[in-house]
Tab-separated table of N, CA and C in Angstrom:
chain	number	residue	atom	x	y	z
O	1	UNK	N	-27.454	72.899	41.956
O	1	UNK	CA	-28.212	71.848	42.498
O	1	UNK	C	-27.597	70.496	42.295
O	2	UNK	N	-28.781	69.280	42.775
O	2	UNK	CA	-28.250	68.145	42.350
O	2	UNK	C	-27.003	67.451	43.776
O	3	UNK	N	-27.111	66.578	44.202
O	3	UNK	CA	-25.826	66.016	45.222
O	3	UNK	C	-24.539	65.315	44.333
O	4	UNK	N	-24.026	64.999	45.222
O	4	UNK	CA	-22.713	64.764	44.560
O	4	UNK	C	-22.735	63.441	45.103
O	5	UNK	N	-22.053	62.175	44.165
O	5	UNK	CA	-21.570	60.755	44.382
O	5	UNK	C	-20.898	61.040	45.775
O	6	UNK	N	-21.839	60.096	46.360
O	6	UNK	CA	-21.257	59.355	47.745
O	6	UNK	C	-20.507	58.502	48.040
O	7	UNK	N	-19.163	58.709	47.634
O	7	UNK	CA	-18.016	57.316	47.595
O	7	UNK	C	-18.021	56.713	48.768
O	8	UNK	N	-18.357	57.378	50.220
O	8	UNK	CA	-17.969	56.867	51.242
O	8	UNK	C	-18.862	56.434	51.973
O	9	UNK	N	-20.149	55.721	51.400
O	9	UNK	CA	-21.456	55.233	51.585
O	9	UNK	C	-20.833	53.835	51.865
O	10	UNK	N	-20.040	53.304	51.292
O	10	UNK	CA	-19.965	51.836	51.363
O	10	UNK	C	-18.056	51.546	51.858
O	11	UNK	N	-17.754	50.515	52.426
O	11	UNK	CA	-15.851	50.454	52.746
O	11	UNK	C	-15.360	49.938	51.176
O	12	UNK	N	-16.199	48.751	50.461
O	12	UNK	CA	-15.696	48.682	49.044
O	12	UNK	C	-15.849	49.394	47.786
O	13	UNK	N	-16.640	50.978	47.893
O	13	UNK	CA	-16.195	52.265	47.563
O	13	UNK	C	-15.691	53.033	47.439
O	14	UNK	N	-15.072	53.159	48.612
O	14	UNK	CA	-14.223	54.033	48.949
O	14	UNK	C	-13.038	54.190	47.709
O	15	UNK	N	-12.441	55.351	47.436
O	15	UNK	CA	-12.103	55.411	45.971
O	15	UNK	C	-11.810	54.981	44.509
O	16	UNK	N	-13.184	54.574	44.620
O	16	UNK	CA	-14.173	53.725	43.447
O	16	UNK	C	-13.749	52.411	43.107
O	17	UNK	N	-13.456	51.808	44.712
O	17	UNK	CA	-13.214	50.677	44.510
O	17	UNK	C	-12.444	49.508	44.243
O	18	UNK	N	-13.211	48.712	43.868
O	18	UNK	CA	-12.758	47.632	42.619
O	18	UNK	C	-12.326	48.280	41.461
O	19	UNK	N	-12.479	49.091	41.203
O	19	UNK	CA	-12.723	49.507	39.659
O	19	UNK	C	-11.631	51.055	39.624
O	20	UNK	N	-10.852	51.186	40.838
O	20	UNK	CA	-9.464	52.268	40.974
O	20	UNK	C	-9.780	53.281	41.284
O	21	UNK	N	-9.609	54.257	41.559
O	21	UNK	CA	-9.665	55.476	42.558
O	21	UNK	C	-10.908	56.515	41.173
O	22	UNK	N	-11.680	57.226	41.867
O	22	UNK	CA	-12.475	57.996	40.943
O	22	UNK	C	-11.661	58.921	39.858
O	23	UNK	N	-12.217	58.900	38.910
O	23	UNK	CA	-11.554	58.924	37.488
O	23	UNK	C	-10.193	58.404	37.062
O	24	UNK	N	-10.027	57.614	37.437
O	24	UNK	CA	-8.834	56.946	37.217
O	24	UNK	C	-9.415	55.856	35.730
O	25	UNK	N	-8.551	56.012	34.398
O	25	UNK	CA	-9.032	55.463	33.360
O	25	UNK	C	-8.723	53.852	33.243
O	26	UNK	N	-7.790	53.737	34.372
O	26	UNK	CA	-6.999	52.533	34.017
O	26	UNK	C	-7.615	51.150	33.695
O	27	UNK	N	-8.982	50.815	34.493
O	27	UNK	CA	-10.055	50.208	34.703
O	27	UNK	C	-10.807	50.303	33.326
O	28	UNK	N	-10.778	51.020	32.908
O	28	UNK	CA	-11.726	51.535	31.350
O	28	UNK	C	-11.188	51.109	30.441
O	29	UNK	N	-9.629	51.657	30.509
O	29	UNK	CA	-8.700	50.989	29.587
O	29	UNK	C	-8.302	49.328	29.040
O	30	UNK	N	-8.127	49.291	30.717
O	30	UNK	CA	-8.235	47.348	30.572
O	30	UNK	C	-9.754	46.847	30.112
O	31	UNK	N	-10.485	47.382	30.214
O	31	UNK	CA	-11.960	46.784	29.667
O	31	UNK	C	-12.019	46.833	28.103
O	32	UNK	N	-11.617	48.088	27.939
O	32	UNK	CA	-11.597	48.490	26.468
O	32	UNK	C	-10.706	47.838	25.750
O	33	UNK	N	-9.644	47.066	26.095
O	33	UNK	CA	-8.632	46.283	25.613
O	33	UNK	C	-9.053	44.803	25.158
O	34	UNK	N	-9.438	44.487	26.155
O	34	UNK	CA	-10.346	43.267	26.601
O	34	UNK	C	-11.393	42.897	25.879
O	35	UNK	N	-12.191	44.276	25.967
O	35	UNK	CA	-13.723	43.808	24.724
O	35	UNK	C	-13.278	43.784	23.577
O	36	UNK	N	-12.042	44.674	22.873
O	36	UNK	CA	-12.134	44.629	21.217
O	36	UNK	C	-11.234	43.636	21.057
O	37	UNK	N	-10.565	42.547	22.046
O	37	UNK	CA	-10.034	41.392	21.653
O	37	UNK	C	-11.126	40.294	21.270
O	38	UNK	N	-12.129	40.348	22.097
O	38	UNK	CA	-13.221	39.548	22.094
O	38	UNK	C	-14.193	39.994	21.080
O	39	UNK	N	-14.392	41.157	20.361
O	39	UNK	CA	-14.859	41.180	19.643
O	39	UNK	C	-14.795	41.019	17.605
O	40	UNK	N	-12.894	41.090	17.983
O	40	UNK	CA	-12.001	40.638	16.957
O	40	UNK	C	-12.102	39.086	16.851
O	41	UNK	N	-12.250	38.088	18.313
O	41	UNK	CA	-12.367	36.506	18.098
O	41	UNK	C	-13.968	36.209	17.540
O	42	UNK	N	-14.679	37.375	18.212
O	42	UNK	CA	-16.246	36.556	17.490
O	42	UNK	C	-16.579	36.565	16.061
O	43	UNK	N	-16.088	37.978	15.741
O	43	UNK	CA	-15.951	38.254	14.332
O	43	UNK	C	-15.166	37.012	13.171
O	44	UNK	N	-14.118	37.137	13.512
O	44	UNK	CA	-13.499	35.961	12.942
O	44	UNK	C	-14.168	34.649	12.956
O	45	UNK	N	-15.009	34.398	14.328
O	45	UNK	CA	-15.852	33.070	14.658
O	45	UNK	C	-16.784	32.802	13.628
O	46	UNK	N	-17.815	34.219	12.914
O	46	UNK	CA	-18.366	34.048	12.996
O	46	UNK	C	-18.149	33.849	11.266
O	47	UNK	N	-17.125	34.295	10.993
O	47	UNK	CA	-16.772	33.746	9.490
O	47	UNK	C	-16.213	32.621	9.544
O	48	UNK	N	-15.611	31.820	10.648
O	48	UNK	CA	-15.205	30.408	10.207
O	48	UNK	C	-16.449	29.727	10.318
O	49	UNK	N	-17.229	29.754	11.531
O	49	UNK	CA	-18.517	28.732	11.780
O	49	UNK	C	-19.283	28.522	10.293
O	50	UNK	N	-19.115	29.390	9.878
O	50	UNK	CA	-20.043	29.220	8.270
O	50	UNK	C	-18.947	28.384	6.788
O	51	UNK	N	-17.663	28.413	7.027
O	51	UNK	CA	-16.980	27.762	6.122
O	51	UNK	C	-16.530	26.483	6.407
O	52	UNK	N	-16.591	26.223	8.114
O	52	UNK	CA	-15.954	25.118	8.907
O	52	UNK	C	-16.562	24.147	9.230
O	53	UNK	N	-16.465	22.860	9.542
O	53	UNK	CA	-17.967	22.219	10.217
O	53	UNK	C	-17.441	20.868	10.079
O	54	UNK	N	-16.594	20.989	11.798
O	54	UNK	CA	-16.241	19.802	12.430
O	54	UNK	C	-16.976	18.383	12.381
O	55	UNK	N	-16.619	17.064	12.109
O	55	UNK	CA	-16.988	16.132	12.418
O	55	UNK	C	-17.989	15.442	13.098
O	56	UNK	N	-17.827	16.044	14.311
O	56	UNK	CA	-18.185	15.388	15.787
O	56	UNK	C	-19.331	16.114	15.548
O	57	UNK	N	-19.639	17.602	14.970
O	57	UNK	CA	-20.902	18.509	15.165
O	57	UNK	C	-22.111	17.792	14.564
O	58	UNK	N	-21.749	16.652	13.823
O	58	UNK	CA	-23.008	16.067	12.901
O	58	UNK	C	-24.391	15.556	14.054
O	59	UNK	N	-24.061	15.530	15.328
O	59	UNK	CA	-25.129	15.324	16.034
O	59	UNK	C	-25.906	15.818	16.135
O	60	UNK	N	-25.776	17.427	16.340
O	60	UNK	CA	-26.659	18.869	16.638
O	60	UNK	C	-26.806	19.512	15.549
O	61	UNK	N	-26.036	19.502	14.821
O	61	UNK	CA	-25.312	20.865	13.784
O	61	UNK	C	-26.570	20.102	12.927
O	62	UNK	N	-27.503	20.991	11.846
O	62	UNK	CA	-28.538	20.893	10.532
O	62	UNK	C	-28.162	21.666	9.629
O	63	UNK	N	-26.951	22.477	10.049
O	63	UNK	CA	-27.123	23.476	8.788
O	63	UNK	C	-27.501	24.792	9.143
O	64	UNK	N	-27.745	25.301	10.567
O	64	UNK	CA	-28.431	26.743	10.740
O	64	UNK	C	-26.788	27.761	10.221
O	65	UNK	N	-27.574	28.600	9.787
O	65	UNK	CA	-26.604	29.750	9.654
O	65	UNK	C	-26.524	30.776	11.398
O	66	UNK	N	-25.333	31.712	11.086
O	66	UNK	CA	-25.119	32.572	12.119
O	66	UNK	C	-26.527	33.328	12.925
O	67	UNK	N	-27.007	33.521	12.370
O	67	UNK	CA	-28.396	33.866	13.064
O	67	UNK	C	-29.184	32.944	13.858
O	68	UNK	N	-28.988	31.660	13.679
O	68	UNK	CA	-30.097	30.656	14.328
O	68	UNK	C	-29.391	29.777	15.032
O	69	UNK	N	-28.044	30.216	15.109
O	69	UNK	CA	-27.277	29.226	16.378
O	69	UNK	C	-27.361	29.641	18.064
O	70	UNK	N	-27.988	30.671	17.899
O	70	UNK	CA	-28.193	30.841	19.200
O	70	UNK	C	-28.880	30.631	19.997
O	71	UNK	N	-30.326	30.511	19.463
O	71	UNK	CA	-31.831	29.507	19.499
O	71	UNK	C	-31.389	27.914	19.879
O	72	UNK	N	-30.411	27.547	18.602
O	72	UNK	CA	-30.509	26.162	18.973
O	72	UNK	C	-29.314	26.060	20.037
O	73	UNK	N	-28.072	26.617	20.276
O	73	UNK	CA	-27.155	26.434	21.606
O	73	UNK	C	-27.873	26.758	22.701
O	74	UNK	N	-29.216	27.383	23.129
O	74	UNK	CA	-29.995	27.932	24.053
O	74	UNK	C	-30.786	26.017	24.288
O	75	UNK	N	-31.553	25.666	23.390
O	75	UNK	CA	-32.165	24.631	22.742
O	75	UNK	C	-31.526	23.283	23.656
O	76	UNK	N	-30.079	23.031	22.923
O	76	UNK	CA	-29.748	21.606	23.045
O	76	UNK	C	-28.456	21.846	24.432
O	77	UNK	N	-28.921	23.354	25.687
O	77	UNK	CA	-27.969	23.529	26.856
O	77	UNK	C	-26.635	23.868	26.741
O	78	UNK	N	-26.264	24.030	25.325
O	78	UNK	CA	-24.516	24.386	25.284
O	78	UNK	C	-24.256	26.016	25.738
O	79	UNK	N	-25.146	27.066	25.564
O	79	UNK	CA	-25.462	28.049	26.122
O	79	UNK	C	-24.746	28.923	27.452
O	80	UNK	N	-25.224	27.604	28.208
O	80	UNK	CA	-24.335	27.554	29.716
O	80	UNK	C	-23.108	27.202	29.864
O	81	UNK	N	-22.373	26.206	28.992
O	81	UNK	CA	-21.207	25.868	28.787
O	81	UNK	C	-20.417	27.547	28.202
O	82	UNK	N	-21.174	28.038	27.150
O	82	UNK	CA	-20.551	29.307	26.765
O	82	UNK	C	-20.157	30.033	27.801
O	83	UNK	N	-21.114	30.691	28.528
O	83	UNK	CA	-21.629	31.427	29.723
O	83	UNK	C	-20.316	30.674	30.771
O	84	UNK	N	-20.385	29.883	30.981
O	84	UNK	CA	-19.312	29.646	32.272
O	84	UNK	C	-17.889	29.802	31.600
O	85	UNK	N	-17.571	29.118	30.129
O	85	UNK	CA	-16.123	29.408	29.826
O	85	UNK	C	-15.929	30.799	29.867
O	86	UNK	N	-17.077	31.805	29.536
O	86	UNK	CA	-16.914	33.309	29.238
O	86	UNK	C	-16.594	33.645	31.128
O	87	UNK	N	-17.412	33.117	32.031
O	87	UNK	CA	-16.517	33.917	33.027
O	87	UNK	C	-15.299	33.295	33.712
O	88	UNK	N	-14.906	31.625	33.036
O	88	UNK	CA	-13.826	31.481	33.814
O	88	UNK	C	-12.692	32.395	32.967
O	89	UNK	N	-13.029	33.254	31.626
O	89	UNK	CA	-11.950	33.565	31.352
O	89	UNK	C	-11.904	35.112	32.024
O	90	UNK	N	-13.012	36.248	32.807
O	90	UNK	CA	-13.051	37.083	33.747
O	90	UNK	C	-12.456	36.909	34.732
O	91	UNK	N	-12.117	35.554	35.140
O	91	UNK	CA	-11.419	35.644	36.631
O	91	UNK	C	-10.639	36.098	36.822
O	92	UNK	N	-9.342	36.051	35.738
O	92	UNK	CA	-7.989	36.928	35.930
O	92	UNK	C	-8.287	38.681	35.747
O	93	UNK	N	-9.231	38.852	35.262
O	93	UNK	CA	-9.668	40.104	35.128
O	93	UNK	C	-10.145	40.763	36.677
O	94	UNK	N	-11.123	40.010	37.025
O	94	UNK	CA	-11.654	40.028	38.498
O	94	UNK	C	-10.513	39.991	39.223
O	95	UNK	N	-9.301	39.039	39.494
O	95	UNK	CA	-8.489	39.139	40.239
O	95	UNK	C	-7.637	40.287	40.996
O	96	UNK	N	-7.071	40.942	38.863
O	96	UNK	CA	-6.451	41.776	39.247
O	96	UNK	C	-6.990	43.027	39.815
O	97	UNK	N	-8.435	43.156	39.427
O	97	UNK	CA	-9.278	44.690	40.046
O	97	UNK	C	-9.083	44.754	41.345
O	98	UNK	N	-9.019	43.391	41.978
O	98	UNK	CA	-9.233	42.886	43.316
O	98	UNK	C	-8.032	43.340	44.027
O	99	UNK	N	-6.373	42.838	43.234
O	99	UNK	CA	-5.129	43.183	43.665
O	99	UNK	C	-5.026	44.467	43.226
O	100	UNK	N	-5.397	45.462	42.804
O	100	UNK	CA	-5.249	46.558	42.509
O	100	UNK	C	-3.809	46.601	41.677
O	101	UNK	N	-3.821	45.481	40.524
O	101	UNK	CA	-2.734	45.519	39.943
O	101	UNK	C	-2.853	46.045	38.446
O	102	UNK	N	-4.460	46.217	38.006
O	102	UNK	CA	-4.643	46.554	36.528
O	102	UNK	C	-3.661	47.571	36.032
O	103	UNK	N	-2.800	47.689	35.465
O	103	UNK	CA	-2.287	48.661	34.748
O	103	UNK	C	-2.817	49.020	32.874
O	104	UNK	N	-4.034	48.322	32.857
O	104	UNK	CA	-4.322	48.859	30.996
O	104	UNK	C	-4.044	48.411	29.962
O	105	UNK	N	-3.101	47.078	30.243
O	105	UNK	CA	-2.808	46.507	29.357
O	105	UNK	C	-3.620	45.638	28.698
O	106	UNK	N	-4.152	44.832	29.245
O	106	UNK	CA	-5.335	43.776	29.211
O	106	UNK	C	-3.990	42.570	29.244
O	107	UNK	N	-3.433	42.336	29.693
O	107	UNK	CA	-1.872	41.194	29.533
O	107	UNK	C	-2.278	40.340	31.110
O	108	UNK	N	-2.570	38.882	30.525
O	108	UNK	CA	-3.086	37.996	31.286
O	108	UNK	C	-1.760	36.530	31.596
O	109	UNK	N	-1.448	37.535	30.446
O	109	UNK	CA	0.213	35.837	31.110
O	109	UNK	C	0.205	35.403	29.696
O	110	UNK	N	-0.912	34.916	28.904
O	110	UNK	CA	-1.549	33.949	27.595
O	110	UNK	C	-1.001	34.657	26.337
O	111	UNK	N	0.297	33.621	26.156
O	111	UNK	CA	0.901	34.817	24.917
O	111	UNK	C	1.925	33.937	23.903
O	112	UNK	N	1.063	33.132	23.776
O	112	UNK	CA	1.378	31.523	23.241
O	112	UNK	C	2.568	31.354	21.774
O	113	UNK	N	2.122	32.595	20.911
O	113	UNK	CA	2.998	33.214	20.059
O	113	UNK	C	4.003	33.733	19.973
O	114	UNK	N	4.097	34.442	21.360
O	114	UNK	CA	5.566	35.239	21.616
O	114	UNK	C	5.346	36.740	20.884
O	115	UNK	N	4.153	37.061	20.755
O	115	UNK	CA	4.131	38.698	20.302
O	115	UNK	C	3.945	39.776	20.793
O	116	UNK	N	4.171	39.819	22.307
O	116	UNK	CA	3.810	40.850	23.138
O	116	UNK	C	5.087	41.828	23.181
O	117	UNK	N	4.573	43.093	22.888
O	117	UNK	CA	5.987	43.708	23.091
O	117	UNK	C	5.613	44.652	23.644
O	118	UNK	N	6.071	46.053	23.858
O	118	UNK	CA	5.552	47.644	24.226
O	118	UNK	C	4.923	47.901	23.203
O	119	UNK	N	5.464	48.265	22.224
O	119	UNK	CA	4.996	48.835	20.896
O	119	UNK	C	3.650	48.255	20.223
O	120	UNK	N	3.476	46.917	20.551
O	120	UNK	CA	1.940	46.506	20.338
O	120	UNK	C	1.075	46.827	21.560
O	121	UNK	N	1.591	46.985	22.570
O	121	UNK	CA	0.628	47.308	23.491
O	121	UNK	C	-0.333	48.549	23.553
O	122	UNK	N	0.941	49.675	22.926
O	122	UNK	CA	0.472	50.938	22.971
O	122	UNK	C	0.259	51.005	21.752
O	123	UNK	N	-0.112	50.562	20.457
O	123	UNK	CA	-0.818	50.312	19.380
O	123	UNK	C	-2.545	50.110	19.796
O	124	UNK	N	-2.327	48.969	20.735
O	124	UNK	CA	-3.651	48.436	20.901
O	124	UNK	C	-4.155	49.285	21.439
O	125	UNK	N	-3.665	50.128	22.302
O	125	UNK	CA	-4.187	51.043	23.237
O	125	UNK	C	-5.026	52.326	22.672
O	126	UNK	N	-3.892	52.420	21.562
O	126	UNK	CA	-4.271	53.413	20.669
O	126	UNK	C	-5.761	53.533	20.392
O	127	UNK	N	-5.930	52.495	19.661
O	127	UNK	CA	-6.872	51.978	18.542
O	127	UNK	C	-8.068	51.464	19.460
């Protein structure tokens, strides 16, 4: 029983898309690359925001700890500022789904250090 996925219901379906031909991991891969970078910067964020505490912040900033900054960035509109830097940094992501160029790497050009090699790539990949 049960029907089967209708890929050819829609023309930007047709073998799954945006998102690379049905079961194709490559799309998964670059996501999966992508989120545990971002989840390695919040982490780290979220231990400096509590030891750090810029100058300029004395306007807004009282003292909330990690739990209650999100209330007040919701609060005093910075929220949306988050929210838009978070998808201008999707666009190159969006792009490439678009050019059908994702290959899995999550490699956006931004490599300011000079540490990109094979061997970290397929580390990251790993892991």
């Amino acid at each position: 029983g049960g029907t089967q996925w209708d890929i050819q219901g829609a023309d930007w379906a047709v073998n799954g898309g945006l998102f690379g031909a049905v079961g194709d991991i490559v799309w998964a891969r670059e996501a999966e690359v992508k989120h545990g970078r971002i989840a390695m910067l919040a982490a780290t964020g979220l231990i400096v925001q509590d030891l750090v505490t810029l100058p300029f912040y004395n306007k807004w900033y009282t003292g909330e700890k990690v739990w209650a900054l999100h209330d007040k960035l919701v609060k005093i509109g910075a929220a949306w500022q988050v929210l838009g830097f978070l998808f201008l940094l999707e666009v190159p992501f969006i792009q490439k789904c678009v050019d059908g160029t994702l290959d899995g790497t999550g490699d956006y050009g931004f490599d300011p250090l000079g540490l990109k090699s094979d061997r970290r790539a397929v580390t990251e990949i790993k892991n």
